XYZ file of C-alpha atoms in Angstrom:
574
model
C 0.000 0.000 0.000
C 1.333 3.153 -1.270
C 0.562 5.837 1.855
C 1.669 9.735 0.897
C 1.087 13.067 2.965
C -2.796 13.578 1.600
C -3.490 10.451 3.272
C -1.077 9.987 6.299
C -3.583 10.708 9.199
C -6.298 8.576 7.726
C -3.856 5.639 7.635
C -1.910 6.346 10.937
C -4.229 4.082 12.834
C -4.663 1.173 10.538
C -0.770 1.234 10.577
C -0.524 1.147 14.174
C -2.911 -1.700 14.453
C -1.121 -3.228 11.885
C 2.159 -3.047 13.749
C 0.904 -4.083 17.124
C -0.868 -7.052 16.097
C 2.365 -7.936 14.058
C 4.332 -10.777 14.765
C 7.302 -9.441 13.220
C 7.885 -6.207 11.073
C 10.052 -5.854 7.726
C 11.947 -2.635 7.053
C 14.156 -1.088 3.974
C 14.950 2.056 3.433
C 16.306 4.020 0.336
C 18.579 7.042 0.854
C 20.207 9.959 -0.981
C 23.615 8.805 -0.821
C 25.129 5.963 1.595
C 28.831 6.809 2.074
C 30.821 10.078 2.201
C 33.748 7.913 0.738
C 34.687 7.458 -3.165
C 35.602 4.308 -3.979
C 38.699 5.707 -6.528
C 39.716 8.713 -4.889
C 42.537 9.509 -3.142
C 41.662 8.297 0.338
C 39.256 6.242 -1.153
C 37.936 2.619 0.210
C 40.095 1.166 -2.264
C 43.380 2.817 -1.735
C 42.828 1.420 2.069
C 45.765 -1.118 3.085
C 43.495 -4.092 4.983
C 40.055 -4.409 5.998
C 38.692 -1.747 8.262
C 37.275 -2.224 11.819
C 33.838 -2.443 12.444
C 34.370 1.285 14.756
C 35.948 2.284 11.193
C 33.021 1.721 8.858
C 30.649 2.881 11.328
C 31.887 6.345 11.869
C 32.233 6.166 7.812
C 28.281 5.186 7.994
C 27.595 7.314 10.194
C 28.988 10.698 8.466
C 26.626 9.344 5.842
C 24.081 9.774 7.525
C 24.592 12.885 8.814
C 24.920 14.259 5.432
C 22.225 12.594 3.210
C 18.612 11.919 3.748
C 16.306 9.406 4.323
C 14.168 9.070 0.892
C 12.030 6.209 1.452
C 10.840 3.293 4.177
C 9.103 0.263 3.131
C 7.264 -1.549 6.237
C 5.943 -5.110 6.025
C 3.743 -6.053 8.835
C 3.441 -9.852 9.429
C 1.098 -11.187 11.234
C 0.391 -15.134 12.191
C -2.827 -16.355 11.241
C -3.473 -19.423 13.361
C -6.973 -19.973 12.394
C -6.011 -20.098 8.454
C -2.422 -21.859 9.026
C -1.249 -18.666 6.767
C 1.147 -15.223 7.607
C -0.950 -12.080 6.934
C 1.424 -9.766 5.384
C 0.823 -5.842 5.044
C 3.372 -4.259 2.947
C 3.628 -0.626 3.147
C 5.728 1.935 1.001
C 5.959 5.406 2.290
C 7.946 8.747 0.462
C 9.474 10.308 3.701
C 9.962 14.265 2.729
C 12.889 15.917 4.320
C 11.351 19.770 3.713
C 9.006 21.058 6.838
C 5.790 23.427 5.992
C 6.542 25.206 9.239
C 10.409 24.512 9.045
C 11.525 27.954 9.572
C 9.063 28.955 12.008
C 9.815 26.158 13.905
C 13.399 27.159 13.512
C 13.807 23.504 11.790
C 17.233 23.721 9.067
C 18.005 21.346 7.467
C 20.893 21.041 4.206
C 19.582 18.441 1.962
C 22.048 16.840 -0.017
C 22.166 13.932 -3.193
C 25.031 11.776 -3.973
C 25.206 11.844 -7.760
C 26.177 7.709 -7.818
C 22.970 7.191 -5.385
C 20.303 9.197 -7.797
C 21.593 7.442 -10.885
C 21.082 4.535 -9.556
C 17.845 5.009 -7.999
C 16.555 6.711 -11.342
C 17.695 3.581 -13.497
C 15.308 1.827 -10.872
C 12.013 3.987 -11.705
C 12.600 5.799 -8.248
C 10.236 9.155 -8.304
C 12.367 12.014 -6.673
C 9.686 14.481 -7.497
C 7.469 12.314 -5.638
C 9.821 12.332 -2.279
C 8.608 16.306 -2.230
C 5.171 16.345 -3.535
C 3.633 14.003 -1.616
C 6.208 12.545 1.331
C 5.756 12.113 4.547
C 7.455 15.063 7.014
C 8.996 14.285 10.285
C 11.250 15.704 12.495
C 13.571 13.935 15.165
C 13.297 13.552 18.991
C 16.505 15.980 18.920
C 15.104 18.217 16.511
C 11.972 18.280 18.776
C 13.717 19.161 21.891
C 15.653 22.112 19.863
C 12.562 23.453 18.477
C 10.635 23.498 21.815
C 13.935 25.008 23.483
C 14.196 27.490 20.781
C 10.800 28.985 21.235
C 10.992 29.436 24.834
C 14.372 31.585 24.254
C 12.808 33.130 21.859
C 9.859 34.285 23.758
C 12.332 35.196 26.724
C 14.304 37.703 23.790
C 11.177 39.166 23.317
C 11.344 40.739 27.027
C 15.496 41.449 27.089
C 15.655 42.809 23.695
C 18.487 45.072 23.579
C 17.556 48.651 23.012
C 18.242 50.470 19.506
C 20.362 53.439 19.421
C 19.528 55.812 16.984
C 22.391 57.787 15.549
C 22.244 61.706 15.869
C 22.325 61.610 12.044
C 19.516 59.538 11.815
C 16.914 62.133 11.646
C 14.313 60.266 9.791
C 14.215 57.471 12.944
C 14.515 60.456 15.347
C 11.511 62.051 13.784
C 9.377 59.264 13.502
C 10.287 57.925 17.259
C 9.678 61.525 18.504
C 5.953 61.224 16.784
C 5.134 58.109 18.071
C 6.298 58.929 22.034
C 4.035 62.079 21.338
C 0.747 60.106 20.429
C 1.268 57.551 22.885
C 1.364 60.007 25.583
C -1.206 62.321 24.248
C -3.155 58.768 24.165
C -2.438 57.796 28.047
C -2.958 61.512 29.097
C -5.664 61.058 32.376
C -7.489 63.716 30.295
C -8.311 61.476 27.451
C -9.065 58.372 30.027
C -12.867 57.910 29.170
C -12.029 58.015 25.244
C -8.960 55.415 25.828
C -10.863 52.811 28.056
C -13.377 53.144 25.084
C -11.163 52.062 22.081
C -9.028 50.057 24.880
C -6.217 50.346 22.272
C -4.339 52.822 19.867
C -2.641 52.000 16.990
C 0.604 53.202 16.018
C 1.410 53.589 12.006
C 2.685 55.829 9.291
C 1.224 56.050 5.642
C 2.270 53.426 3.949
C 2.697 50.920 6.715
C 5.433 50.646 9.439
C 8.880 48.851 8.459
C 10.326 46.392 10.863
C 12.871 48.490 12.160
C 9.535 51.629 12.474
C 8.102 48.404 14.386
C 11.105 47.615 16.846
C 11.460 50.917 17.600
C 7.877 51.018 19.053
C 8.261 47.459 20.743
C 11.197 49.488 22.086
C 8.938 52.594 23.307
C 6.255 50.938 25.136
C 8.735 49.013 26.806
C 10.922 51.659 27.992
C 8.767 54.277 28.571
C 5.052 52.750 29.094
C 5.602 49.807 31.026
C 1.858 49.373 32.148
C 0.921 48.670 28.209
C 1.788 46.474 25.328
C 2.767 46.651 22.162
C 2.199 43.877 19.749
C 1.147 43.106 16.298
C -2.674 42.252 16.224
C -2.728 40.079 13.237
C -0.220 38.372 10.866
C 1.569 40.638 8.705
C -0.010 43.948 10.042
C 1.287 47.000 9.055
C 1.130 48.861 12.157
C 1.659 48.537 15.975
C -1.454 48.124 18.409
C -0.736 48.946 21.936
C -3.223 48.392 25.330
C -3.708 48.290 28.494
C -1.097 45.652 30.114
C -3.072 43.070 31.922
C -1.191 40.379 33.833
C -3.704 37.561 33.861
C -4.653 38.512 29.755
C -1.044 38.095 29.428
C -0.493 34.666 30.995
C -2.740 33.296 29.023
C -1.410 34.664 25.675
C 1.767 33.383 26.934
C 0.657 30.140 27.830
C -1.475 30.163 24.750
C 1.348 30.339 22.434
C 2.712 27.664 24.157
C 0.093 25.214 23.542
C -0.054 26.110 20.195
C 3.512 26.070 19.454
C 3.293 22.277 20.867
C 0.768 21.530 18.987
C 2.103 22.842 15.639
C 5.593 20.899 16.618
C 3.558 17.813 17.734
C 2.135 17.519 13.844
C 5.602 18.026 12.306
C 6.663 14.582 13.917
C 4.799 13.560 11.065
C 6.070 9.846 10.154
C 8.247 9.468 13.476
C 4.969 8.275 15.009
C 5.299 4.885 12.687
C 9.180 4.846 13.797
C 7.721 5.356 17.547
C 5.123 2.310 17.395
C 7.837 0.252 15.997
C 10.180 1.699 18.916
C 7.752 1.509 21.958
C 7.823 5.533 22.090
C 5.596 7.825 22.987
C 2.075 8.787 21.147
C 0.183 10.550 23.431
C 1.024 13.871 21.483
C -1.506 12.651 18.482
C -4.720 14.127 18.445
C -7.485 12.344 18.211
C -8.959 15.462 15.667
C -5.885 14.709 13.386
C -7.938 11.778 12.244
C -10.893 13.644 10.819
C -10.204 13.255 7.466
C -12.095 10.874 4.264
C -10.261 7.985 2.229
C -9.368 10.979 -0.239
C -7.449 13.140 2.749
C -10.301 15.802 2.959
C -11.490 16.906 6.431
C -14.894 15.025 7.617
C -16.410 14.894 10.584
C -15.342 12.128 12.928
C -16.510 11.115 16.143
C -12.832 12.194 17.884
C -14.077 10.202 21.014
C -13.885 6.791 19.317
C -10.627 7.782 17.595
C -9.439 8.636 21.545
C -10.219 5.503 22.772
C -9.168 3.687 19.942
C -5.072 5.351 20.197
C -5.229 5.286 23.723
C -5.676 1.392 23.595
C -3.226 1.196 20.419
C -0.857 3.137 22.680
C -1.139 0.453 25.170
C -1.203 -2.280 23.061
C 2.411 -1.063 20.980
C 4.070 -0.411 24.556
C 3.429 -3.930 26.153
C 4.321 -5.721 22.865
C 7.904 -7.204 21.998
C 9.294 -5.152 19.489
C 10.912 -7.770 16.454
C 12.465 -5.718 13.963
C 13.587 -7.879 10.311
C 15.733 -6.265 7.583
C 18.164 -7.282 5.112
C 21.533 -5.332 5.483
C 20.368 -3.346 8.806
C 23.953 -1.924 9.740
C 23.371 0.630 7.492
C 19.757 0.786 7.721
C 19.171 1.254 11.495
C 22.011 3.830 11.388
C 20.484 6.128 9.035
C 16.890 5.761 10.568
C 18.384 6.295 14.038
C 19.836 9.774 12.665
C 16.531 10.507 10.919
C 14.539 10.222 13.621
C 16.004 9.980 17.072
C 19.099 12.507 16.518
C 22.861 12.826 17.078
C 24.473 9.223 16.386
C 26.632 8.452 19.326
C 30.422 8.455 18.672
C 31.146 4.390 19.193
C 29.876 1.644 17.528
C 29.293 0.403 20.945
C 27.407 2.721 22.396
C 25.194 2.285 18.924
C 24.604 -0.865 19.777
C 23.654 -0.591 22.940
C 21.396 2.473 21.808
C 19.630 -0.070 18.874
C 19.839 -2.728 21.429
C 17.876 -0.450 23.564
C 15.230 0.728 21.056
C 14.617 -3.103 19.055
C 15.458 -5.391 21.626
C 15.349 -8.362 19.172
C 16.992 -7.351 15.647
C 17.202 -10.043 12.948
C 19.197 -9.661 9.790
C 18.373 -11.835 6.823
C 21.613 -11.343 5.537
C 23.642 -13.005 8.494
C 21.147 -15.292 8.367
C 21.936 -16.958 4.888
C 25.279 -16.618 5.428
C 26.387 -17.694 9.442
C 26.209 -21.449 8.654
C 27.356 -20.860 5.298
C 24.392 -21.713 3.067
C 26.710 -19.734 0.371
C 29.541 -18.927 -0.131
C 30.843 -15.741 1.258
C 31.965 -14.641 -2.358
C 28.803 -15.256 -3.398
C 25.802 -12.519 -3.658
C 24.085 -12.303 -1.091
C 22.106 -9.766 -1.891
C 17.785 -8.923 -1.359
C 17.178 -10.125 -5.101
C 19.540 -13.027 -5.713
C 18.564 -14.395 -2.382
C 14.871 -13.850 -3.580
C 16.212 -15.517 -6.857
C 17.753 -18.584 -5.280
C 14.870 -19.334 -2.654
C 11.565 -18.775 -4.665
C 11.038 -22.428 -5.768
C 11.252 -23.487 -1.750
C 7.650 -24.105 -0.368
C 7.435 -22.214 2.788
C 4.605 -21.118 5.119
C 1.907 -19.246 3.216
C 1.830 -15.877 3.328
C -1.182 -13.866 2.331
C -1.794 -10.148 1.448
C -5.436 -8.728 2.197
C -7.370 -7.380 -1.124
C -5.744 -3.763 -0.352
C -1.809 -5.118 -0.266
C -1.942 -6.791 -3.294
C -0.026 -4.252 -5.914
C 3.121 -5.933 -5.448
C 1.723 -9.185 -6.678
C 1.377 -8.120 -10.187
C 4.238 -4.755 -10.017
C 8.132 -6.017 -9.472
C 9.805 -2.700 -7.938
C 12.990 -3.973 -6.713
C 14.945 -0.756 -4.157
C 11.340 0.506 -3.721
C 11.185 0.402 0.284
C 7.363 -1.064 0.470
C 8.458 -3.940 -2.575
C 11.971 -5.073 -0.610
C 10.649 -4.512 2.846
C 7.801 -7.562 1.196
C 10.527 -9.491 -0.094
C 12.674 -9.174 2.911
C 9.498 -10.894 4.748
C 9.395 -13.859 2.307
C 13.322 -14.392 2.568
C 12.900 -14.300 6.628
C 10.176 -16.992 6.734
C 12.135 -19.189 3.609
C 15.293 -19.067 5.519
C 13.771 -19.308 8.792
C 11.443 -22.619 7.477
C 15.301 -23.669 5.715
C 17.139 -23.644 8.625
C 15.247 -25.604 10.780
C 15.264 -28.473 9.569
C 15.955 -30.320 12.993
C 12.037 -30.801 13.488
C 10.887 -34.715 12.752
C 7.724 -32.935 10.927
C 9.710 -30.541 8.302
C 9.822 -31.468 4.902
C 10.548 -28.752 2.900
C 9.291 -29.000 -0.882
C 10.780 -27.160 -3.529
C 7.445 -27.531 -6.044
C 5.990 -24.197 -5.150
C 6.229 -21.404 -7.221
C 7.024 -17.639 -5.633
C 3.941 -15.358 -5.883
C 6.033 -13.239 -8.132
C 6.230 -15.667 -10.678
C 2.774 -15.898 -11.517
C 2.376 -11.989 -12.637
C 5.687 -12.074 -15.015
C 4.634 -15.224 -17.064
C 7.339 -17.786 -15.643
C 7.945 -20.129 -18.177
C 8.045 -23.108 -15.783
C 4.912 -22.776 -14.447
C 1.217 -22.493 -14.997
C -1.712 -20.887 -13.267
C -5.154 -20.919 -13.445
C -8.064 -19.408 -11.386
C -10.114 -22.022 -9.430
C -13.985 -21.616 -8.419
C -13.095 -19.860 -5.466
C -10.968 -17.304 -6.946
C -8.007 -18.455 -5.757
C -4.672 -19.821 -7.461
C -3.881 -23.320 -8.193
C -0.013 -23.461 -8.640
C 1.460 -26.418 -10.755
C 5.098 -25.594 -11.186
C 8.021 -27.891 -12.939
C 10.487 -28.517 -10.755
C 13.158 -25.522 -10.287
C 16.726 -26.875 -10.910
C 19.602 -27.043 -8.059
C 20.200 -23.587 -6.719
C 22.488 -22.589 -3.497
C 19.986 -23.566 -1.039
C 19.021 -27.161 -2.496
C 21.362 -29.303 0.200
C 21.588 -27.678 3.652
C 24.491 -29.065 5.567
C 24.329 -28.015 8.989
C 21.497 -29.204 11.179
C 19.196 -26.872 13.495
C 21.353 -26.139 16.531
C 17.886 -27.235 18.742
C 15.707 -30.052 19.033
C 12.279 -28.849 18.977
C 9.846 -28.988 21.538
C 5.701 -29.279 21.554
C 4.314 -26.253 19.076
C 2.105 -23.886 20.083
C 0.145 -21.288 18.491
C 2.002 -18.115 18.620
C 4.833 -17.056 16.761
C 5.739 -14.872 19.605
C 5.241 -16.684 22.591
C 5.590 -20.055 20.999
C 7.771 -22.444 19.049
C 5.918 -23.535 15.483
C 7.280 -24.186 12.293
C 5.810 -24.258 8.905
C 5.675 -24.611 5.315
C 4.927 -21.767 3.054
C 3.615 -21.330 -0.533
C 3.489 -18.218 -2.460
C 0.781 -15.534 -1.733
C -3.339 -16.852 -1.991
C -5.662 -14.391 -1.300
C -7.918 -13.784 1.662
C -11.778 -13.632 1.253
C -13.861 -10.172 2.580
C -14.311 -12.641 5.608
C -10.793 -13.484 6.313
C -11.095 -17.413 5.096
C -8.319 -18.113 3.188
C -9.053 -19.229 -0.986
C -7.570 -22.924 -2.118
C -4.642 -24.635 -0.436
C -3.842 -22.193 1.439
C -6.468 -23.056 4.169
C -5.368 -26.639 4.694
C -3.487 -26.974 8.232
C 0.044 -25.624 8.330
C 2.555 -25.194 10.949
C 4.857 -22.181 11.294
C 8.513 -21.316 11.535
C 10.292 -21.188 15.079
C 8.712 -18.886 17.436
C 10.703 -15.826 17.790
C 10.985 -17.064 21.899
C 12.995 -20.199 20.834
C 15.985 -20.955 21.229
C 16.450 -21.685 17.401
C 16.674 -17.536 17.426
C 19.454 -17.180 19.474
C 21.925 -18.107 17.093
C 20.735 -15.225 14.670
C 18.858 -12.690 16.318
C 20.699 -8.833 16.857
C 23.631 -9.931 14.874
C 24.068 -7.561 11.912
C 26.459 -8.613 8.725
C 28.393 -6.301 7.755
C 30.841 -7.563 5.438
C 34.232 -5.634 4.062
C 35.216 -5.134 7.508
C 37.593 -7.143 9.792
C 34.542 -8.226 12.195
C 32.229 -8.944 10.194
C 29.632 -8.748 12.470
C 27.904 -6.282 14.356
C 26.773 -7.357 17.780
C 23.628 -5.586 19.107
C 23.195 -7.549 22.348
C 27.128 -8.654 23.226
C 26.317 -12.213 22.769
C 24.340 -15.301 21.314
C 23.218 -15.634 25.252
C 21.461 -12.271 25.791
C 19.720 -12.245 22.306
C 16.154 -12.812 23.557
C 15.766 -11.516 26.902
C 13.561 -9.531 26.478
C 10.909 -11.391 25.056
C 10.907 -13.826 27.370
């Protein structure tokens, strides 16, 4: 599902649900540039004598990050059916927009910046830039949060210790008009003219023409200085002259605290697609308003009973907080660094204290790339890339997954690097290699007649389809030749124990085919509704071998240890 700005707060709680009822989410993300390093150049990667240390691509990562931008986040949200024997996979593709409507009044900068290699190659993959600024999703970052908030409050402070202007001796023109306005103000606050003033309650101080900004500051300056029981302020946006009253204390709390609120409240909306990043990261959502949501299918405003939308986030709220947070990528060193820039704030200095920070935020992390290659399923010189691992995997019968009637454009549209389409894939590979690996169960039997669900919408030409009755999809494949994965040679490191029925709190395994559709009612179409275990529960111990251990090959490590150890790796889901 393609989700842009028009429609972001009419989605935000489907998402939500979707992510808290999620077994597991998928992530990719597509950037403006990914290293601050050319390959050739002098002090280029290649010039380099040895591999470097893990602390050594990280800070190289991490200045990165700093400098380009976050373009685009595909989510997958997986959830186990147990009724249907199926995964329910939601994929979601979202253009994340690095300009701010209220940026500068926010006092929100930010330099955007494109790495020349990066937009080729995103542009020879069909990637809309335009569409990153035209309808992306804003955000800004916990630290930019706290800087904005911070930056209003001094700024409302300078409003009451402005230094005072001194106007030259040759400045006669400013000496004039200063001169005229102390004369009408006290003319105005004269006793003698007290029943006409507490009749207007105000007088307004202008020129023909309209008042410049320095005309304006010098009144601010006037009233302050000289008629400290009254105010000066502009009365509406972009006025042309100076209104001054009557100072009243408790009027003026309450503008003050006023402005407050709606500062908040304007800063609260600007977090924009950090709210997804929060549910994922058991943050905080009790800044959304429930009248956020009052807008149709098409992004217009509609009235919405606000009351159900209250309850509704308030028990979403509860809901993401208590769950365990299982984050799945392929490639996440680079991934979870960029993302952790984008939307929590400075990177820390240490590749340890990252991974204490991620370990922290995603307590269990799973990379599908040190998956396929710890027990050396291929070779290390071998790609292990999203699509050849895709490639080498899709004739593997696996546990079904299936995609409700409104997640179903990546079944007939191959967008390989767009986020939502490789955040999908990166779900299939996770449940293929997850259903390969463990192969210690006396039940699994892994077939290899099943065609991927991505077969059937480019016309393979070693399989045929054909709609059944029910409007589902009968698959009949030839059998796929050899590939990498056909012999596994190193057993599941656990026996397995008595399955349950949760992938979170349980320890199934499963077969999957490719993709059958769900009915309006939730019954799943054909095959797909036979009874079918599920891969290892994300509890067992099967995980602890691969879970928060990120691959980062070209470095002398190798991997990137988010919780110290195989020991600690699922702690806290237990």
């Amino acid at each position: 599902m393609e989700v842009d700005q028009q429609h972001f707060w009419h989605e935000l709680l489907p998402i939500l649900k979707a992510i808290s009822t999620a077994s597991f989410v998928t992530v990719d993300v597509e950037m403006s540039g990914i290293s601050t390093k050319l390959r050739y150049s002098p002090g280029g990667r290649f010039n380099e004598i040895g591999k470097p240390s893990l602390q050594q691509q990280y800070e190289d990562t991490k200045e990165a990050a700093e400098r380009y931008q976050v373009l685009q986040i595909g989510l997958t949200c997986v959830e186990e059916d147990w009724k249907n024997g199926v995964y329910t996979a939601r994929p979601y593709n979202f253009n994340i927009n690095p300009l701010l409507e209220d940026g500068d009044k926010l006092d929100i900068y930010r330099d955007i910046t494109f790495s020349s290699s990066s937009m080729h190659f995103l542009r020879k993959n069909c990637f809309d830039i335009g569409a990153v600024f035209t309808k992306g999703i804003s955000y800004i970052s916990r630290k930019e949060q706290t800087q904005a908030r911070q930056a209003f409050l001094e700024r409302q402070n300078r409003n009451s210790t402005i230094p005072d202007i001194e106007i030259g001796p040759g400045d006669q023109v400013a000496l004039d008009f200063y001169r005229n306005a102390r004369r009408q103000l006290l003319e105005w606050t004269d006793s003698k003219n007290k029943d006409e003033r507490d009749a207007m309650g105000f007088y307004n101080v202008s020129v023909p023409g309209g008042l410049s900004g320095y005309q304006r500051r010098l009144v601010y300056q006037l009233v302050r200085t000289e008629f400290k029981q009254y105010r000066a302020f502009l009365p509406k946006k972009n006025a042309d002259f100076v209104q001054v009253e009557k100072m009243d204390t408790v009027k003026e709390a309450k503008i003050a605290a006023s402005k407050v609120i709606a500062n908040e409240t304007q800063l609260s909306k600007q977090v924009g697609f950090r709210y997804i990043f929060e549910a994922l990261a058991g943050g905080d959502l009790s800044a959304i308003a429930p009248n956020w949501f009052c807008v149709n299918a098409a992004g217009q405003s509609a009235f919405i009973d606000t009351s159900l939308k209250k309850l509704e986030l308030s028990s979403l709220a509860k809901a993401l907080a208590a769950k365990s947070r299982v984050l799945v990528g392929h490639n996440l060193f680079t991934d979870l660094i960029f993302l952790y820039h984008t939307f929590i704030g400075k990177l820390p200095p240490t590749v340890t204290e990252f991974q204490e920070e991620i370990h922290a935020l995603f307590p269990m992390v799973i990379d599908t790339k040190y998956m396929a290659t710890r027990d050396k399923l291929i070779d290390s010189r071998q790609s292990s890339s999203l699509q050849d691992l895709h490639q080498d995997l899709k004739s593997q019968r696996i546990p079904d997954i299936c995609l409700p009637e409104e997640f179903r454009s990546y079944q007939n549209r191959h967008q390989l690097h767009e986020a939502g389409y490789d955040s999908y894939l990166t779900a299939q590979i996770f449940l293929k290699l997850a259903a390969k690996l463990d192969v210690g169960h006396p039940k699994h039997n892994i077939a290899t007649h099943a065609v991927d669900p991505f077969e059937l919408s480019i016309g393979s030409a070693d399989s045929t389809s054909s709609d059944d009755d029910s409007g589902g999809v009968v698959l009949d494949p030839a059998p796929h030749s050899a590939n990498r994965f056909q012999v596994l040679t190193e057993p599941s490191p656990v026996k397995k124990k008595a399955r349950q029925s949760s992938l979170l709190d349980s320890d199934i395994e499963d077969d999957m085919t490719g993709s059958p559709p769900l009915a309006q009612d939730g019954a799943v179409f054909g095959d797909a509704a036979r009874g079918n275990d599920f891969v290892p529960a994300l509890t067992a111990p099967f995980w602890r071998v691969y879970a928060n251990k990120l691959r980062v090959y070209g470095t002398l490590d190798e991997v990137c240890e988010l919780d110290g150890g195989e020991a600690g790796g699922l702690a806290h889901l237990n």
